[in-house]
Coordinates of C-alpha atoms and ligand atoms in Angstrom, one line a residue:
M1 CA -0.1 0.0 0.4
R2 CA 1.3 3.1 -1.0
E3 CA -0.3 6.1 1.2
F4 CA 1.8 8.9 0.6
S5 CA 3.6 9.8 -2.1
S6 CA 7.4 9.8 -1.6
A7 CA 8.1 13.1 -2.6
P8 CA 10.8 13.7 -0.6
L9 CA 11.3 17.6 -1.0
L10 CA 7.7 17.8 -0.2
W11 CA 8.0 15.7 3.2
L12 CA 11.8 17.8 3.8
G13 CA 9.8 20.9 4.0
L14 CA 6.4 20.0 5.4
I15 CA 9.2 18.9 8.2
L16 CA 11.4 21.3 8.6
A17 CA 8.6 23.4 9.2
F18 CA 7.4 21.9 12.1
A19 CA 10.3 21.7 13.4
C20 CA 10.4 25.4 13.4
I21 CA 7.2 24.9 16.1
P22 CA 9.0 25.7 19.2
I23 CA 12.0 28.3 17.8
V24 CA 8.8 30.7 15.7
P25 CA 9.4 33.3 18.9
C26 CA 5.2 34.5 18.0
I27 CA 3.8 30.7 19.4
P28 CA 3.1 31.0 23.2
A29 CA 4.6 27.8 25.3
F30 CA 1.3 26.9 25.8
W31 CA 0.7 25.8 21.8
I32 CA 4.4 24.4 22.4
T33 CA 3.6 21.8 25.2
L34 CA -0.2 21.1 23.1
W35 CA 2.5 19.6 20.2
V36 CA 4.3 17.8 22.6
Y37 CA 1.2 15.8 24.4
I38 CA -0.6 15.9 20.7
G39 CA 3.2 13.7 19.5
I40 CA 2.6 11.6 22.3
Y41 CA -0.8 11.2 22.0
S42 CA 0.5 10.5 17.8
L43 CA 2.1 7.5 19.1
V44 CA -0.9 5.5 20.4
A45 CA -3.4 6.1 17.9
I46 CA -0.4 5.4 15.0
G47 CA -0.8 2.0 16.8
L48 CA -5.2 1.8 16.9
V49 CA -4.9 2.6 13.1
L50 CA -3.6 -0.4 12.3
L51 CA -4.8 -2.6 15.4
T52 CA -8.4 -1.4 15.2
G53 CA -7.8 0.4 10.9
V54 CA -6.0 -1.9 9.0
G55 CA -6.7 -4.9 11.8
G56 CA -10.7 -4.6 12.7
M57 CA -9.7 -5.7 15.9
T58 CA -11.6 -2.6 18.5
S59 CA -9.3 -2.1 21.2
F60 CA -10.6 0.8 24.2
G61 CA -7.5 -0.6 25.8
Q62 CA -4.6 1.3 24.9
A63 CA -4.7 3.6 27.3
A64 CA -3.5 1.2 29.8
F65 CA -0.5 -0.2 27.3
V66 CA 0.4 4.3 28.1
G67 CA 0.4 3.0 31.9
F68 CA 2.4 0.0 31.7
G69 CA 5.1 2.3 30.3
A70 CA 4.8 5.1 32.0
Y71 CA 4.7 3.5 35.1
T72 CA 7.5 0.6 34.0
S73 CA 9.7 4.2 33.8
A74 CA 9.0 5.7 37.2
V75 CA 9.5 3.3 39.0
L76 CA 12.9 2.1 37.7
T77 CA 13.6 6.0 37.9
S78 CA 12.4 7.2 41.5
R79 CA 13.2 3.4 42.7
Y80 CA 16.3 2.5 41.4
G81 CA 17.6 5.9 40.2
W82 CA 17.9 5.1 36.7
S83 CA 18.3 7.5 34.0
P84 CA 15.0 7.5 32.3
W85 CA 17.0 6.9 28.9
A86 CA 17.9 3.2 30.0
T87 CA 14.0 2.1 31.5
L88 CA 13.2 2.1 27.6
P89 CA 13.9 -1.1 26.9
A90 CA 12.1 -2.0 30.0
V91 CA 9.3 -0.4 28.8
V92 CA 9.2 -2.0 25.6
L93 CA 9.7 -5.6 27.3
T94 CA 6.5 -4.9 29.9
A95 CA 4.7 -3.7 27.5
G96 CA 5.4 -6.8 24.6
V97 CA 5.1 -9.3 27.5
S98 CA 2.0 -7.0 29.3
A99 CA 0.3 -7.1 25.5
S100 CA 1.2 -10.8 24.4
L101 CA -0.7 -12.2 27.4
L102 CA -3.9 -10.1 26.3
G103 CA -3.3 -10.8 23.3
L104 CA -3.4 -14.8 23.5
V105 CA -6.0 -14.6 25.2
T106 CA -8.2 -11.4 23.3
V107 CA -7.6 -11.6 19.7
R108 CA -9.4 -14.9 19.4
L109 CA -12.8 -12.9 20.5
S110 CA -14.9 -12.3 17.3
G111 CA -17.0 -9.4 17.0
H112 CA -18.5 -8.0 19.9
F113 CA -16.3 -9.5 22.3
L114 CA -13.3 -8.8 21.4
P115 CA -14.1 -4.5 22.1
L116 CA -16.0 -5.6 25.7
G117 CA -12.4 -8.0 26.7
T118 CA -10.6 -5.0 26.2
I119 CA -12.8 -2.7 28.1
A120 CA -12.9 -5.6 30.7
W121 CA -8.8 -6.4 31.3
S122 CA -8.8 -2.3 31.1
I123 CA -10.4 -1.8 33.7
S124 CA -8.8 -3.9 35.4
I125 CA -5.4 -2.8 34.3
F126 CA -6.7 0.9 35.9
Y127 CA -7.7 -1.1 39.2
L128 CA -4.1 -2.9 39.9
F129 CA -2.1 0.7 38.9
G130 CA -4.8 2.0 41.8
N131 CA -4.4 0.0 44.3
V132 CA -1.2 -1.0 44.6
E133 CA 0.8 -0.1 47.0
E134 CA 4.2 0.3 45.3
L135 CA 3.1 2.1 42.8
G136 CA 1.7 5.1 44.3
R137 CA -1.8 4.3 44.9
F138 CA -4.0 6.8 43.2
D139 CA -1.5 9.4 44.3
G140 CA 0.9 8.2 41.8
I141 CA 5.0 8.1 42.0
S142 CA 6.6 12.5 41.3
G143 CA 9.3 13.9 40.9
L144 CA 10.3 12.0 38.0
P145 CA 13.5 12.7 36.1
A146 CA 13.0 14.7 32.8
F147 CA 15.1 13.2 30.1
D148 CA 18.6 15.0 29.3
L149 CA 21.3 14.8 26.2
F150 CA 24.8 14.8 26.8
G151 CA 24.0 16.6 29.5
V152 CA 21.1 19.4 28.4
S153 CA 18.6 19.0 29.6
L154 CA 15.2 18.3 28.1
A155 CA 12.8 19.3 30.9
S156 CA 11.6 22.1 28.8
A157 CA 8.0 21.4 26.4
D158 CA 10.1 23.2 23.9
R159 CA 13.5 21.0 24.2
V160 CA 11.7 17.4 24.0
F161 CA 9.5 18.4 21.6
Y162 CA 12.0 17.0 19.1
L163 CA 12.1 13.9 21.1
V164 CA 8.6 13.4 20.7
W165 CA 8.3 14.4 17.9
F166 CA 11.1 12.6 16.5
C167 CA 9.6 9.3 17.5
V168 CA 6.3 10.0 15.8
L169 CA 8.7 10.7 12.3
L170 CA 10.4 7.0 13.5
A171 CA 6.4 5.2 14.3
I172 CA 5.1 6.9 11.0
V173 CA 7.8 5.3 8.6
V174 CA 8.1 2.3 10.5
S175 CA 4.0 1.8 10.4
S176 CA 4.1 2.7 6.6
N177 CA 7.2 0.4 5.9
L178 CA 5.6 -2.3 7.4
L179 CA 2.0 -2.2 5.6
D180 CA 4.3 -2.1 2.8
S181 CA 5.2 -5.2 2.8
R182 CA 3.6 -9.4 2.8
M183 CA 3.3 -9.7 6.7
G184 CA 1.2 -6.0 6.1
R185 CA -0.8 -7.6 3.0
A186 CA -1.9 -10.3 6.0
I187 CA -2.9 -8.2 8.3
R188 CA -4.7 -6.4 6.0
A189 CA -6.1 -9.0 4.7
L190 CA -8.0 -9.5 8.2
R191 CA -10.0 -7.2 7.5
G192 CA -12.7 -8.8 6.2
G193 CA -12.0 -12.4 8.0
S194 CA -9.8 -14.5 8.5
Q195 CA -11.1 -17.7 6.0
A196 CA -9.0 -15.8 3.0
A197 CA -6.1 -15.0 4.4
E198 CA -5.4 -18.6 5.9
S199 CA -6.2 -20.6 3.2
F200 CA -3.0 -18.1 1.4
G201 CA -0.9 -20.3 4.5
V202 CA -1.5 -17.1 6.6
K203 CA -1.6 -18.3 10.2
T204 CA -4.1 -15.2 10.9
A205 CA -4.2 -15.4 14.9
Y206 CA 0.1 -14.9 14.6
A207 CA -0.5 -11.6 12.5
K208 CA -3.4 -10.2 14.8
L209 CA -1.5 -10.8 17.7
T210 CA 1.5 -9.0 16.1
V211 CA -0.6 -5.6 15.3
F212 CA -1.8 -6.4 18.7
V213 CA 2.0 -6.2 20.2
Y214 CA 2.8 -3.8 18.0
A215 CA 0.5 -1.5 18.7
A216 CA 1.1 -1.8 22.5
L217 CA 4.6 -1.1 21.5
L218 CA 4.1 2.4 20.6
A219 CA 1.9 2.3 23.3
G220 CA 3.9 2.0 25.6
V221 CA 6.4 4.5 24.2
A222 CA 4.1 7.3 24.3
G223 CA 3.3 6.1 28.4
W224 CA 7.9 6.1 28.7
L225 CA 7.3 9.0 27.4
Y226 CA 4.3 10.6 29.1
A227 CA 5.6 10.1 32.4
H228 CA 9.3 12.0 31.8
V229 CA 7.5 15.0 30.0
Q230 CA 4.7 14.7 32.8
R231 CA 6.7 13.9 35.4
A232 CA 4.4 12.0 37.0
V233 CA 2.4 9.7 37.0
S234 CA -1.2 8.3 38.3
P235 CA -3.8 5.9 37.3
S236 CA -6.3 8.8 36.1
P237 CA -4.7 9.0 32.5
F238 CA -5.0 5.0 31.8
G239 CA -8.4 4.4 32.7
V240 CA -10.9 3.3 29.6
H241 CA -12.4 7.0 29.4
A242 CA -8.9 7.7 27.9
G243 CA -9.0 4.1 26.4
I244 CA -12.5 5.9 24.5
E245 CA -10.5 9.0 23.0
F246 CA -7.6 7.1 22.3
L247 CA -9.9 4.9 19.7
L248 CA -12.0 8.7 18.4
M249 CA -8.0 9.4 17.5
A250 CA -8.2 6.7 15.4
V251 CA -11.3 6.4 13.6
L252 CA -11.7 10.3 13.6
G253 CA -7.9 11.1 11.7
G254 CA -9.1 7.8 9.5
S255 CA -8.7 4.2 10.3
G256 CA -6.9 2.8 8.0
Y257 CA -4.1 5.7 7.4
V258 CA -1.2 6.5 9.9
L259 CA -1.4 9.6 9.1
G260 CA -4.6 9.5 9.9
G261 CA -4.0 8.8 13.4
V262 CA -1.7 12.1 13.8
L263 CA -4.4 13.3 12.6
G264 CA -6.4 12.5 14.4
A265 CA -4.8 13.5 18.3
T266 CA -4.3 16.6 16.6
I267 CA -7.9 17.7 16.2
V268 CA -9.1 15.4 19.5
T269 CA -6.4 16.9 21.7
I270 CA -6.8 20.9 21.0
L271 CA -10.8 20.2 20.2
K272 CA -10.3 18.7 24.6
D273 CA -8.7 21.2 25.6
Q274 CA -10.1 23.6 23.7
L275 CA -13.6 22.8 25.3
Q276 CA -11.8 22.7 27.9
S277 CA -11.8 26.0 28.2
V278 CA -15.0 27.3 26.4
L279 CA -17.5 24.9 27.9
P280 CA -18.1 25.3 31.8
K281 CA -18.1 29.0 31.2
L282 CA -21.0 28.1 28.2
I283 CA -23.2 26.4 29.8
G284 CA -22.1 27.8 34.3
S285 CA -20.9 24.7 35.7
D286 CA -18.3 22.6 36.0
G287 CA -17.8 19.6 34.1
N288 CA -16.1 17.1 31.5
F289 CA -18.6 18.3 29.5
E290 CA -15.8 17.3 26.4
T291 CA -16.9 13.7 27.2
I292 CA -19.7 14.6 25.4
V293 CA -19.0 15.9 22.7
F294 CA -16.4 13.3 22.1
G295 CA -19.5 10.6 21.9
I296 CA -22.1 12.9 19.7
L297 CA -18.4 12.9 17.4
M298 CA -17.6 9.7 17.2
V299 CA -21.2 8.6 16.4
V300 CA -21.2 10.9 13.4
I301 CA -18.0 10.3 11.8
L302 CA -19.4 6.3 12.3
Q303 CA -22.0 7.3 10.0
V304 CA -20.7 9.8 7.8
A305 CA -17.4 9.5 7.2
R306 CA -16.1 5.8 8.5
Q307 CA -13.0 6.2 7.1
G308 CA -12.3 9.1 8.4
L309 CA -11.3 12.7 8.1
W310 CA -7.7 11.9 6.3
P311 CA -9.3 11.4 3.0
M312 CA -10.3 14.5 2.4
F313 CA -6.6 15.7 3.8
A314 CA -4.8 13.8 1.2
R315 CA -6.4 15.3 -1.2
F316 CA -4.7 18.7 -0.9
L317 CA -0.8 16.6 -1.2
P318 CA 0.2 15.0 -3.8
Q319 CA -1.3 11.7 -5.1
P320 CA 1.3 8.4 -4.2
K321 CA 2.1 6.6 -6.8
P322 CA 0.9 3.3 -7.4
Q323 CA 3.6 0.1 -7.2
Q324 CA 5.9 -0.6 -9.6
I325 CA 6.6 -4.1 -11.1
H326 CA 9.8 -4.3 -11.7
K327 CA 10.5 -6.9 -14.7
S328 CA 13.5 -7.7 -13.9
A329 CA 12.6 -8.9 -10.0
M330 CA 13.8 -12.5 -9.6
A331 CA 11.4 -15.0 -10.7
L332 CA 9.6 -16.8 -7.4
P333 CA 10.9 -21.1 -7.8
R334 CA 8.6 -23.0 -8.7
R335 CA 6.7 -26.8 -7.5
P336 CA 6.8 -29.7 -9.5
M337 CA 4.3 -30.8 -11.1
P338 CA 3.0 -34.6 -10.6
D339 CA 3.3 -36.2 -13.7
K340 CA 0.1 -35.6 -15.9
G341 CA -2.5 -39.3 -14.9
R342 CA -1.1 -39.0 -11.0
L343 CA -3.2 -39.9 -8.8
I344 CA -4.4 -36.8 -7.1
L345 CA -7.3 -36.4 -4.6
S346 CA -8.3 -39.3 -2.9
V347 CA -11.8 -38.4 -1.1
E348 CA -12.3 -42.1 0.0
A349 CA -16.5 -42.2 2.1
A350 CA -16.0 -38.5 3.7
R351 CA -18.5 -37.6 5.4
M352 CA -20.0 -34.2 6.5
Q353 CA -23.3 -33.9 9.1
F354 CA -24.6 -30.1 10.5
G355 CA -26.6 -31.7 13.4
G356 CA -29.4 -34.4 11.7
L357 CA -28.5 -32.7 8.8
V358 CA -26.0 -35.0 5.9
A359 CA -24.6 -32.6 3.8
V360 CA -21.9 -35.1 2.7
N361 CA -23.2 -38.5 2.4
D362 CA -20.6 -40.7 1.9
V363 CA -19.3 -39.5 -0.9
S364 CA -15.9 -40.6 -2.9
F365 CA -13.7 -39.7 -5.3
K366 CA -10.5 -39.3 -7.5
V367 CA -8.9 -36.5 -9.1
N368 CA -6.0 -37.4 -11.0
A369 CA -3.2 -34.7 -12.4
G370 CA -3.9 -33.2 -15.3
E371 CA -7.6 -32.4 -15.9
I372 CA -10.4 -31.0 -15.2
V373 CA -13.1 -33.1 -12.9
G374 CA -16.1 -31.1 -12.7
L375 CA -18.2 -31.3 -8.9
I376 CA -21.8 -30.6 -9.9
G377 CA -25.8 -31.3 -8.5
P378 CA -28.8 -29.2 -7.7
N379 CA -28.6 -26.5 -5.1
G380 CA -27.6 -27.6 -1.4
A381 CA -26.3 -30.9 -3.0
G382 CA -23.3 -30.4 -1.0
K383 CA -20.6 -29.3 -3.9
S384 CA -19.4 -26.1 -1.8
T385 CA -19.1 -28.4 2.1
T386 CA -16.9 -30.8 0.0
F387 CA -14.9 -28.5 -0.3
N388 CA -14.4 -27.4 2.4
L389 CA -13.4 -30.9 4.1
V390 CA -10.9 -31.5 1.7
T391 CA -8.9 -27.6 1.7
G392 CA -9.9 -28.3 5.3
V393 CA -12.1 -25.4 6.3
L394 CA -14.2 -27.7 8.0
R395 CA -13.5 -31.8 9.1
P396 CA -15.2 -34.6 7.7
T397 CA -17.5 -36.7 10.8
A398 CA -15.7 -40.0 9.1
G399 CA -13.6 -40.6 5.8
S400 CA -10.5 -40.0 4.3
I401 CA -9.1 -37.2 2.1
R402 CA -6.2 -38.0 0.4
F403 CA -3.9 -34.8 -1.3
M404 CA -0.1 -35.6 -2.6
D405 CA 0.6 -38.5 -0.1
S406 CA -0.7 -36.6 2.7
Q407 CA -3.8 -37.1 5.1
I408 CA -5.7 -34.1 4.8
V409 CA -8.3 -34.9 7.7
G410 CA -7.0 -32.9 10.5
K411 CA -5.1 -30.7 8.8
L412 CA -5.5 -26.4 8.5
P413 CA -6.7 -25.0 5.8
R414 CA -3.1 -22.8 5.3
E415 CA -1.4 -26.5 5.5
V416 CA -3.3 -27.8 2.6
A417 CA -2.8 -24.6 0.9
A418 CA 1.0 -25.8 1.6
L419 CA 0.4 -28.8 0.3
G420 CA -0.1 -27.1 -3.3
M421 CA -3.6 -26.8 -2.9
A422 CA -5.2 -23.5 -4.4
R423 CA -8.7 -22.2 -4.0
T424 CA -11.4 -19.4 -4.9
F425 CA -14.7 -18.9 -3.2
Q426 CA -18.5 -19.3 -4.3
H427 CA -19.0 -15.5 -2.5
V428 CA -16.4 -13.8 -3.4
K429 CA -13.6 -12.6 -0.8
L430 CA -11.4 -10.6 -1.3
A431 CA -10.2 -6.9 0.4
A432 CA -12.2 -4.3 -0.9
Q433 CA -10.3 -1.5 -0.2
M434 CA -6.9 -3.1 -1.0
S435 CA -5.8 -2.9 -4.7
V436 CA -6.3 -5.6 -7.5
L437 CA -2.4 -6.6 -7.0
E438 CA -2.7 -6.4 -3.7
N439 CA -5.1 -8.8 -3.0
V440 CA -3.6 -11.8 -6.1
A441 CA 0.1 -11.0 -3.9
L442 CA -1.6 -12.6 -1.0
G443 CA -2.1 -15.6 -2.6
A444 CA 1.7 -15.7 -3.4
H445 CA 2.4 -14.9 0.9
L446 CA 4.1 -18.9 1.0
R447 CA 6.9 -18.6 -1.6
G448 CA 8.3 -15.3 0.7
G449 CA 9.2 -15.9 4.2
R450 CA 10.0 -12.2 5.2
G451 CA 8.3 -10.9 8.5
T452 CA 7.4 -8.5 10.2
L453 CA 10.9 -7.0 11.1
S454 CA 12.9 -7.4 8.0
A455 CA 9.5 -5.2 6.2
M456 CA 9.8 -2.3 8.8
L457 CA 13.6 -2.7 8.0
R458 CA 12.7 -2.4 4.7
L459 CA 15.1 -5.4 4.0
D460 CA 12.3 -7.3 1.9
R461 CA 12.7 -5.4 -0.3
S462 CA 13.7 -8.0 -3.1
E463 CA 11.6 -10.3 -2.2
E464 CA 8.8 -8.0 -2.7
A465 CA 9.3 -7.2 -5.9
S466 CA 9.1 -10.8 -6.3
L467 CA 6.4 -11.2 -5.1
L468 CA 4.5 -8.6 -7.1
R469 CA 5.6 -9.5 -9.6
E470 CA 4.3 -12.6 -9.7
A471 CA 0.7 -11.3 -8.8
A472 CA 1.6 -9.4 -12.5
R473 CA 2.0 -11.9 -14.3
Q474 CA -1.1 -13.9 -13.1
L475 CA -2.7 -10.6 -13.9
E476 CA -1.9 -10.9 -17.0
R477 CA -2.4 -14.4 -17.4
V478 CA -6.0 -14.5 -16.8
G479 CA -7.2 -10.8 -18.6
L480 CA -6.8 -8.2 -15.7
I481 CA -3.9 -6.5 -15.7
E482 CA -4.9 -3.3 -17.0
H483 CA -7.4 -2.8 -13.4
M484 CA -4.2 -4.1 -11.5
H485 CA -3.9 -0.7 -9.3
K486 CA -7.6 -0.4 -8.8
P487 CA -9.4 -1.7 -5.0
A488 CA -10.5 -4.5 -5.8
A489 CA -14.4 -3.4 -4.7
S490 CA -14.4 -1.7 -8.0
L491 CA -14.2 -4.2 -9.9
A492 CA -17.8 -6.1 -11.6
L493 CA -18.5 -9.5 -9.6
G494 CA -17.0 -11.7 -12.5
Q495 CA -14.3 -9.8 -12.6
Q496 CA -13.7 -10.6 -9.3
R497 CA -13.8 -14.1 -9.8
I498 CA -11.3 -14.1 -11.9
A499 CA -9.3 -12.4 -9.6
E500 CA -9.8 -14.7 -7.2
I501 CA -8.6 -17.3 -9.8
A502 CA -5.1 -15.4 -10.2
R503 CA -4.5 -15.1 -6.7
A504 CA -5.0 -19.0 -6.2
L505 CA -2.9 -19.5 -9.2
C506 CA 0.2 -17.0 -7.7
L507 CA 0.1 -19.7 -5.0
D508 CA 1.7 -21.9 -7.1
P509 CA -0.8 -24.3 -7.0
C510 CA -0.9 -28.4 -8.6
L511 CA -4.5 -28.9 -7.8
L512 CA -7.2 -25.7 -8.4
L513 CA -10.1 -25.5 -6.4
L514 CA -13.0 -23.6 -7.9
D515 CA -16.5 -23.1 -6.5
E516 CA -18.8 -22.0 -8.9
P517 CA -16.4 -20.1 -10.7
A518 CA -18.9 -18.6 -14.3
A519 CA -21.3 -17.2 -11.9
G520 CA -21.8 -13.9 -12.7
L521 CA -19.9 -13.8 -15.9
R522 CA -21.5 -12.6 -19.1
F523 CA -21.3 -14.9 -22.3
A524 CA -18.3 -14.0 -23.5
E525 CA -16.7 -14.1 -20.4
K526 CA -17.9 -17.4 -19.4
Q527 CA -16.4 -18.6 -23.4
Q528 CA -12.7 -16.8 -21.9
L529 CA -12.6 -18.2 -18.8
A530 CA -13.0 -21.5 -20.5
V531 CA -9.6 -20.2 -22.5
L532 CA -8.2 -20.1 -19.8
L533 CA -8.9 -23.1 -17.5
A534 CA -8.2 -25.8 -21.2
Q535 CA -5.0 -23.5 -21.7
L536 CA -4.2 -24.4 -17.9
R537 CA -4.8 -27.8 -17.9
A538 CA -2.7 -28.1 -21.0
E539 CA 0.2 -26.2 -18.5
G540 CA -0.5 -29.7 -16.6
M541 CA -2.8 -28.0 -13.6
T542 CA -5.5 -30.3 -12.5
I543 CA -8.7 -28.5 -11.6
L544 CA -11.2 -29.6 -9.2
L545 CA -14.4 -27.2 -10.9
V546 CA -17.9 -26.6 -9.4
E547 CA -20.0 -25.1 -11.9
H548 CA -23.9 -24.2 -12.5
D549 CA -23.9 -23.5 -16.1
M550 CA -24.2 -26.7 -17.8
D551 CA -23.0 -26.1 -21.0
F552 CA -19.4 -24.8 -19.2
V553 CA -19.0 -28.0 -17.6
M554 CA -20.2 -30.3 -20.2
K555 CA -18.0 -28.7 -23.2
L556 CA -14.2 -28.2 -20.2
T557 CA -14.4 -31.3 -18.0
N558 CA -12.4 -34.7 -18.5
H559 CA -14.5 -36.4 -15.9
L560 CA -17.7 -35.1 -14.1
V561 CA -19.0 -36.0 -9.9
V562 CA -22.6 -35.5 -9.7
L563 CA -23.7 -35.2 -6.0
D564 CA -28.0 -34.9 -5.5
F565 CA -28.7 -34.1 -1.4
G566 CA -25.6 -34.6 -0.4
T567 CA -25.3 -38.1 -2.5
K568 CA -22.9 -39.5 -4.9
I569 CA -25.2 -40.1 -7.7
A570 CA -23.3 -40.2 -10.6
E571 CA -20.2 -39.9 -12.1
G572 CA -18.1 -40.3 -15.3
A573 CA -17.2 -39.0 -18.6
P574 CA -19.9 -35.9 -19.2
D575 CA -21.5 -37.3 -21.9
V576 CA -22.1 -40.8 -20.6
V577 CA -23.9 -38.9 -17.2
A578 CA -25.8 -36.3 -19.3
R579 CA -28.0 -39.1 -20.5
N580 CA -27.7 -40.6 -16.7
P581 CA -31.9 -41.5 -15.7
A582 CA -30.8 -39.7 -12.1
V583 CA -29.0 -37.0 -13.2
L584 CA -31.2 -36.2 -15.5
E585 CA -34.4 -36.3 -12.4
A586 CA -32.5 -34.7 -10.0
Y587 CA -31.5 -31.8 -12.8
L588 CA -34.3 -31.5 -14.2
G589 CA -36.9 -32.9 -12.8
G590 CA -37.6 -36.2 -14.6
V591 CA -38.2 -34.9 -17.8
E592 CA -35.9 -34.8 -20.2
Ligands
ADP601 P1 -24.0 -26.8 -2.7 O1 -22.3 -25.6 -2.5 O2 -24.0 -27.4 -3.4 O3 -25.1 -25.9 -2.6 P2 -23.4 -26.5 0.6 O4 -22.3 -27.8 0.0 O5 -23.2 -25.3 0.6 O6 -24.4 -26.5 -0.9 O7 -24.7 -27.2 1.4 C1 -25.1 -28.6 1.5 C2 -26.0 -28.7 2.8 O8 -25.1 -28.3 3.9 C3 -26.9 -27.3 2.9 O9 -28.6 -27.9 3.4 C4 -27.3 -26.6 3.4 O10 -27.5 -26.1 4.5 C5 -25.8 -27.0 4.3 N1 -24.7 -26.4 5.5 C6 -23.9 -26.0 4.6 N2 -23.1 -25.1 5.2 C7 -23.5 -25.3 6.5 C8 -22.9 -24.8 7.8 N3 -22.4 -24.9 8.3 N4 -23.9 -25.7 9.2 C9 -25.1 -26.5 8.8 N5 -24.9 -26.3 7.8 C10 -24.8 -26.0 6.8
MG602 MG1 -21.8 -24.1 -3.7

């Protein structure tokens, strides 16, 4: 993903102008202090943008990690006399370990349970801070040392400004690098559910935990800065109340955009400050009235500007260049294809029961390398369920499924994928906001190995170039190359199905499973698809195809398996199956 254009002069100019804030004489000291806090909150908001906006995990508990960072440094400096610099590794460790533990429990929660879970632990941590004697209970710890650099104290806002914003800049660069990588694609693909990502080899639980811990580390560093800017810590800034404010920053600025986090932190912090002075005067009594305004603001934003304010803001900046495809990038290694005619998939008496319903009833069939096998049957016959058994999404109630000499039963979808099986979905599962190219590149996830850290440090560029080149090659192959930079959601449904085929091809599979690929395609598009599939077969690919359109299946397949009410009622060469009375009965109700 390219979030901002790489116009180095523009960014350098903006950064330099920003760096002048503390030295411009007419800017009051009060505003410089405000910018210091904006920087600190930006760090938390950037983490939340990744966690909530990009990864789709809503957390109200981010303030707790700020608290972990702040208290760790407060205790080590006040009780043990450490310098604030020396506590940074400890801060990172505390935030990282606590996030790993909380994350292991929390990120597995789905839907509304995840935000509820984050509220629950942030309340308990708040009371933990407030009740432990060593942490000074609700009074907290005061008299903390300020940062100093080569003997120069950074106690004043105009100096610590540079330290804080240096950290923000680093977070922006590192976060953007992460999003624009193999792991970043995996994280961004989480938003639409994890099934597609899992079936291309992404360890989605691990990817979730990674963003969770990363966001907590940013919050921890923010807490570290906070402790030594404020020179005191107490529980109140780290409660759920603050957690909601941080979430508002991420949502308001632009969930999904790193710089949106900074924008959100800026708006919320300034607005809060102004409202705190204006509202009590207007209303005529004291109170945290800004909270009410923020609540309303959050609801309004969620209603009218889901993407937050950053996209509106970004229109005035130069547009980012789309990802370049480097023709010279090294081609990815291919897996050896099984010899033509060799048995590669064997389903034996596979059975799937959902309660009392037998969706797949002791079905057996075989697929040999180099064939296109059609799996047909009326709606509800059990075709998609059979696909889910073969791909490891469902575990059969009984029976055996062997693929390339391995037993599939008991394996996870990503383990099945690693054996060389790739699939498309009956209900298209592309990440709507990601470009077609990036969606397709997700298919090559298992053909790369670079992780989070090398992405952050930009050590993954040659592998990344190879992955994108492969994605472009497959898009070329299926005829969607001119659409590669568009968001997947902008394609017609038929094209989205084809894009899913390209994504599956990126895995370099020896067996391709297509669930109703021709549904929603126009006649000419169907013909093109038939040509593509025949060509893939000619190149040695094996295809298992679920399809409704009998014409399409008849012309294309070598072998047909017919299901009705979960039971195999016929199989054989297409022309023979087409004359089978049981098949005619199932399809046409007996009328020829
Ligand atoms: P097809 O793809 O052939 O149209 P499916 O395999 O999707 O059919 O469904 C076969 C039967 O299994 C249907 O009756 C469907 O309602 C049922 N079914 C599929 N998935 C589930 C599930 N997760 N839980 C309960 N019933 C299911
Ligand atoms: Mg189906």
